[in-house]
Short mmCIF file of C-alpha atoms in Angstrom, two decimals:
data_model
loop_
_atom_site.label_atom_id
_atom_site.label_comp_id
_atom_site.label_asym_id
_atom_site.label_seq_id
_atom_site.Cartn_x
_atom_site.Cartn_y
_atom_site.Cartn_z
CA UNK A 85 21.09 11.58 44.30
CA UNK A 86 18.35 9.43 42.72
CA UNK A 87 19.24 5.50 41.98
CA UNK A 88 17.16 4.96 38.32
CA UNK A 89 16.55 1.44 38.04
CA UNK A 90 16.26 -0.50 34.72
CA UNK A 91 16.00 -4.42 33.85
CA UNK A 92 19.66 -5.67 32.88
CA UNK A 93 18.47 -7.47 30.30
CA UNK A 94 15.56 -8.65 28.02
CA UNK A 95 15.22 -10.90 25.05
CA UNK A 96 13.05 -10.34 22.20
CA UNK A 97 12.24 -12.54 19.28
CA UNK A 98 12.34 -10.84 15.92
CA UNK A 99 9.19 -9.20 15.08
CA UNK A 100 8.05 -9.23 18.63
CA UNK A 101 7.14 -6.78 21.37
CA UNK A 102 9.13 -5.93 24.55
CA UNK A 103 9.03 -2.86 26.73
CA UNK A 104 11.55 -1.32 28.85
CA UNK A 105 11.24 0.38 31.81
CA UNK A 106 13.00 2.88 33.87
CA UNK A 107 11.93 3.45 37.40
CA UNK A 108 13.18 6.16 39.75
CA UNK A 109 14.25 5.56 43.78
CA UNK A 110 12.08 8.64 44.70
CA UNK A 111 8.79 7.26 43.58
CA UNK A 112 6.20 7.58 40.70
CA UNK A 113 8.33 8.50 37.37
CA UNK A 114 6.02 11.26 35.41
CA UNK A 115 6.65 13.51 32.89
CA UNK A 116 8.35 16.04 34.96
CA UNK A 117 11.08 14.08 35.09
CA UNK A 118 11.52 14.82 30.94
CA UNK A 119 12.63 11.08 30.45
CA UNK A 120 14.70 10.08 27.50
CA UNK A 121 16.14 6.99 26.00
CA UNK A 122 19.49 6.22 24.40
CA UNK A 123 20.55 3.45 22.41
CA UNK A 124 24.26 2.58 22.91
CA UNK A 125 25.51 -0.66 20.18
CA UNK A 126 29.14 -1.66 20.39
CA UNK A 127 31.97 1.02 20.43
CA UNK A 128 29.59 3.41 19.28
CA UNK A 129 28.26 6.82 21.20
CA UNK A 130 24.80 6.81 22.42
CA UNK A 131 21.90 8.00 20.48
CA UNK A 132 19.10 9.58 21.74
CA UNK A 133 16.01 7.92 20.51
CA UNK A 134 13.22 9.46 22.72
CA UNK A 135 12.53 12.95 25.01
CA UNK A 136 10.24 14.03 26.83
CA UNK A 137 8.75 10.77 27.46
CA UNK A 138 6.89 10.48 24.10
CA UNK A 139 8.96 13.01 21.43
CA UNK A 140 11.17 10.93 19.11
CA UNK A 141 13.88 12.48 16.97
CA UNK A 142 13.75 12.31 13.26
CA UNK A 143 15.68 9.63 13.24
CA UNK A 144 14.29 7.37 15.64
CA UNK A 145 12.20 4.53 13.95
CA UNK A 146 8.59 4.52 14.00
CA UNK A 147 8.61 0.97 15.64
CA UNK A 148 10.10 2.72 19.08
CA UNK A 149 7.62 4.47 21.50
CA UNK A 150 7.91 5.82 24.55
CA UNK A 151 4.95 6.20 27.50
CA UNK A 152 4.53 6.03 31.34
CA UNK A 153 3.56 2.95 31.99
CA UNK A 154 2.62 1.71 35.80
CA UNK A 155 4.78 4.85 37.56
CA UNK A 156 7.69 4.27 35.18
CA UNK A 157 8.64 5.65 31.95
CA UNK A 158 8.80 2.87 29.65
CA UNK A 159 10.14 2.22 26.06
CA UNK A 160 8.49 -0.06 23.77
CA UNK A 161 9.67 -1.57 20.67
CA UNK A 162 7.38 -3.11 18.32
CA UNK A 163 8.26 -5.31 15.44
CA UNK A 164 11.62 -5.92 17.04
CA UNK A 165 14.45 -6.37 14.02
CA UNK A 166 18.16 -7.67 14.21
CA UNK A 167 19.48 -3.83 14.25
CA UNK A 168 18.20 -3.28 17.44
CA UNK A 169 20.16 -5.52 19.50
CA UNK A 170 21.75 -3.03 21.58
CA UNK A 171 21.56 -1.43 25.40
CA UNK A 172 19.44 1.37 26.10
CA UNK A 173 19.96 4.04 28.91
CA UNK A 174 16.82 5.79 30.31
CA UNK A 175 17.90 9.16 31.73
CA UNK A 176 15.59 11.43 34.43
CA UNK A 177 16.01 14.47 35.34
CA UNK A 178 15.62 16.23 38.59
CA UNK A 179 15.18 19.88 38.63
CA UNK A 180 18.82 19.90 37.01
CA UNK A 181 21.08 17.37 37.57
CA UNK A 182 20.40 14.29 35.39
CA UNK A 183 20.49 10.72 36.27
CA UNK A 184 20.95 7.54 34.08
CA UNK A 185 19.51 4.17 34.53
CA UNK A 186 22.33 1.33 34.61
CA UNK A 187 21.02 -0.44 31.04
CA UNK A 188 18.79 -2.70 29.44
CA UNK A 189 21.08 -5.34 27.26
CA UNK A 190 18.15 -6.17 24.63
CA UNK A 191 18.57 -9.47 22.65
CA UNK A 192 17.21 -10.32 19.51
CA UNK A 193 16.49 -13.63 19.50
CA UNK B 245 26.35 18.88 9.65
CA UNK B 246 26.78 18.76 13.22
CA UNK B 247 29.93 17.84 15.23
CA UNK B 248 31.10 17.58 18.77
CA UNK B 249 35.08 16.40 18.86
CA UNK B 250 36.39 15.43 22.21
CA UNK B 251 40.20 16.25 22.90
CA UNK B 252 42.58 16.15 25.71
CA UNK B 253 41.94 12.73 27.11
CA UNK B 254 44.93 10.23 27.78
CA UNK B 255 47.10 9.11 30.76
CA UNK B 256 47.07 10.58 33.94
CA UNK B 257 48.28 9.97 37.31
CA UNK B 258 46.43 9.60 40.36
CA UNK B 259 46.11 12.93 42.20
CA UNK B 260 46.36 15.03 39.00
CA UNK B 261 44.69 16.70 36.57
CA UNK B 262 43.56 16.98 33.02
CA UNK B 263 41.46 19.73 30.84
CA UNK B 264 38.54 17.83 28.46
CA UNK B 265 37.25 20.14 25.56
CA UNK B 266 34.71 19.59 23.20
CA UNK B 267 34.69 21.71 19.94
CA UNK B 268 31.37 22.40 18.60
CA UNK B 269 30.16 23.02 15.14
CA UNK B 270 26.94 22.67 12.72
CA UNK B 271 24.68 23.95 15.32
CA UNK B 272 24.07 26.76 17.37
CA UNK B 273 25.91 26.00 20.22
CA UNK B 274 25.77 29.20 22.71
CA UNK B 275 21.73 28.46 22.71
CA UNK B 276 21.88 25.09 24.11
CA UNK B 277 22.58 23.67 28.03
CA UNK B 278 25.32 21.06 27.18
CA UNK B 279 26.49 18.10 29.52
CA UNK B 280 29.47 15.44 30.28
CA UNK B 281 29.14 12.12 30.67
CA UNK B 282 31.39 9.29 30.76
CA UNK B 283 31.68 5.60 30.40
CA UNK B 284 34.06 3.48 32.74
CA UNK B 285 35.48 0.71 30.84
CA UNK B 286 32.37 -1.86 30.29
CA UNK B 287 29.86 -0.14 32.54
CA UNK B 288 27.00 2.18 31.81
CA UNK B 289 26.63 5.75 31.03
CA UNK B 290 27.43 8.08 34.38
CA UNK B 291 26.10 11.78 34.02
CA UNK B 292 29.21 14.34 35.40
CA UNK B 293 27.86 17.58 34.91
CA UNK B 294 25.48 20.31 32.72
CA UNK B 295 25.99 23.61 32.08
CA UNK B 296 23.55 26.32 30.79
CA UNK B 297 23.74 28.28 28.00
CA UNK B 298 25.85 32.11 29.32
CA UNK B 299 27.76 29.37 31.69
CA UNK B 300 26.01 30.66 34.80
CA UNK B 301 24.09 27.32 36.04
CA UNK B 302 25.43 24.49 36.18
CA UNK B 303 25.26 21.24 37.98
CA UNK B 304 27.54 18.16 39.12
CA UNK B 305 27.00 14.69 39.78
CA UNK B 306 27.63 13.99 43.82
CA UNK B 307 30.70 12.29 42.93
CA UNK B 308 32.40 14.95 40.60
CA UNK B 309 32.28 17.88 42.90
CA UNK B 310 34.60 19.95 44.23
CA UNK B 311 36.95 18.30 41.99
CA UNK B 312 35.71 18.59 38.24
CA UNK B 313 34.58 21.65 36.91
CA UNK B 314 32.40 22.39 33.58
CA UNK B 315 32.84 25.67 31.66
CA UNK B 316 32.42 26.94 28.19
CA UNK B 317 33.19 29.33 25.99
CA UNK B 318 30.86 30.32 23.73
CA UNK B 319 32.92 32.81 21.12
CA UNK B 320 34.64 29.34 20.33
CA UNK B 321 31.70 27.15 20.63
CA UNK B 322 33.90 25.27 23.19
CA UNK B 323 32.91 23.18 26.24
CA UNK B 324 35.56 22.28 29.25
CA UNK B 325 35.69 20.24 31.92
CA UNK B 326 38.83 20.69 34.27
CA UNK B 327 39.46 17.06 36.02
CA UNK B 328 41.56 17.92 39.09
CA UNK B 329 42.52 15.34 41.92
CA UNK B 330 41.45 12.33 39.75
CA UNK B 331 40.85 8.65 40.98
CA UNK B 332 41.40 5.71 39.39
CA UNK B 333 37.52 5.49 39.25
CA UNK B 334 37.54 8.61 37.37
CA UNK B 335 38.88 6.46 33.87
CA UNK B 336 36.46 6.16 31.38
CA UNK B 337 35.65 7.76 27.69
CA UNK B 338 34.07 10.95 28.38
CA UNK B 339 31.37 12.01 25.66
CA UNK B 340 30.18 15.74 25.52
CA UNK B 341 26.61 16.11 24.77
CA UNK B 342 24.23 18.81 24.13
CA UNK B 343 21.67 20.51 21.68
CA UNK B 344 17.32 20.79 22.05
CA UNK B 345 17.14 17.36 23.17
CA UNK B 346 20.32 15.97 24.18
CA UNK B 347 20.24 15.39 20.14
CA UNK B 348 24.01 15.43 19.52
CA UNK B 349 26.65 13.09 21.38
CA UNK B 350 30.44 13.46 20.65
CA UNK B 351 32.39 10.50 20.00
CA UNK B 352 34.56 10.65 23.26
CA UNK B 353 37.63 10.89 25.07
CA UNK B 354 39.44 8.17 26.74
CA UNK B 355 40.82 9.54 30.07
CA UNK B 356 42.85 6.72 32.01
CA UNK B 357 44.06 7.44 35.98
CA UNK B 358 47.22 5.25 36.22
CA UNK B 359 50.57 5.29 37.97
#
């Protein structure tokens, strides 16, 4: 299977930018793949914040986005805030099975 | 409003085997692929397998087959996963998730593989 590569961590002041980014092992990540993003914050479930590369869920915050960004699907956060210290999972599919990426711990800082 | 409740979790010995369910309610469950995926003790998330809506399709991480196996049951809004041979690898809380958009997440199981 697939090996889905993400940055282990990233720091971001508060109010600041960052993006996230989620690579796949069998090249150029597009929108085939359906990409999504989960938040995960301490001994809580995950949440699913974006699908299909762009959508967000009602209760995603408008500061989140999600793109493809340089062959990757990336996740950006704008106007970074205390709350969203957390890790987030990217997740690609392939025709089927899923695989996630091993976790961005983001920082706010 | 919508829950998934994870049950059957808890100790097991190397070698056996334990039956996960997930009870679903709040949503239409029987229209939805739904999916397992667990969480080893301080690591990431690990997908373990997805199953489509009549149970007819479904599809297992590299590491899971032959030995897990995901079913449902749709008159009970019920999804299964039957963990046989497990490995002490195999602990972890195990979340069922499903819906349009992988929208709804259970709040998980604990399984621990232990002599």
């Amino acid at each position: 299977q697939a090996v889905v590569t993400q940055e282990p961590s990233l720091t971001v002041s508060p109010g600041g930018t960052v993006t996230l980014t989620c690579g796949s092992s069998t090249g150029a990540v597009t929108s085939g793949h359906y990409p999504y993003w989960f938040q995960q914050k301490p001994g809580q479930a995950p949440r699913t914040l974006i699908y299909d590369t762009t959508n967000k869920h009602s209760w995603t915050p408008a500061r989140f986005s999600g793109s493809l960004l340089g062959g990757k699907a990336a996740l950006t956060l704008s106007g970074a805030q205390p709350e969203d210290e957390a890790e987030y999972y990217c997740l690609l599919t392939y025709s089927g099975p899923w695989v996630f990426g091993g976790g961005t711990k983001l920082t706010v800082l | 409003e919508v829950q998934l409740v994870e049950s059957g979790g808890g100790l097991v010995q190397p070698g056996g085997s334990l039956r996960l369910s997930c009870a679903a309610s709040g949503f239409s469950f029987s229209i939805y692929w739904m999916s397992w995926v667990r969480q080893a003790p301080g690591k990431g998330l690990e997908w373990v397998a997805n199953i489509n809506q009549d149970g007819s399709y479904y599809y297992y991480a590299d590491s899971m087959k032959g030995r897990f196996t995901i079913s449902r049951d749709n008159a009970k809004n019920s999804l299964y996963l039957q963990m046989n041979s497990v490995r002490a690898e195999d602990t972890a809380v195990y979340y069922c998730a499903g819906g349009d958009n992988a929208d709804y997440w259970g709040q998980g199981s604990l399984v621990t593989v232990s002599s």
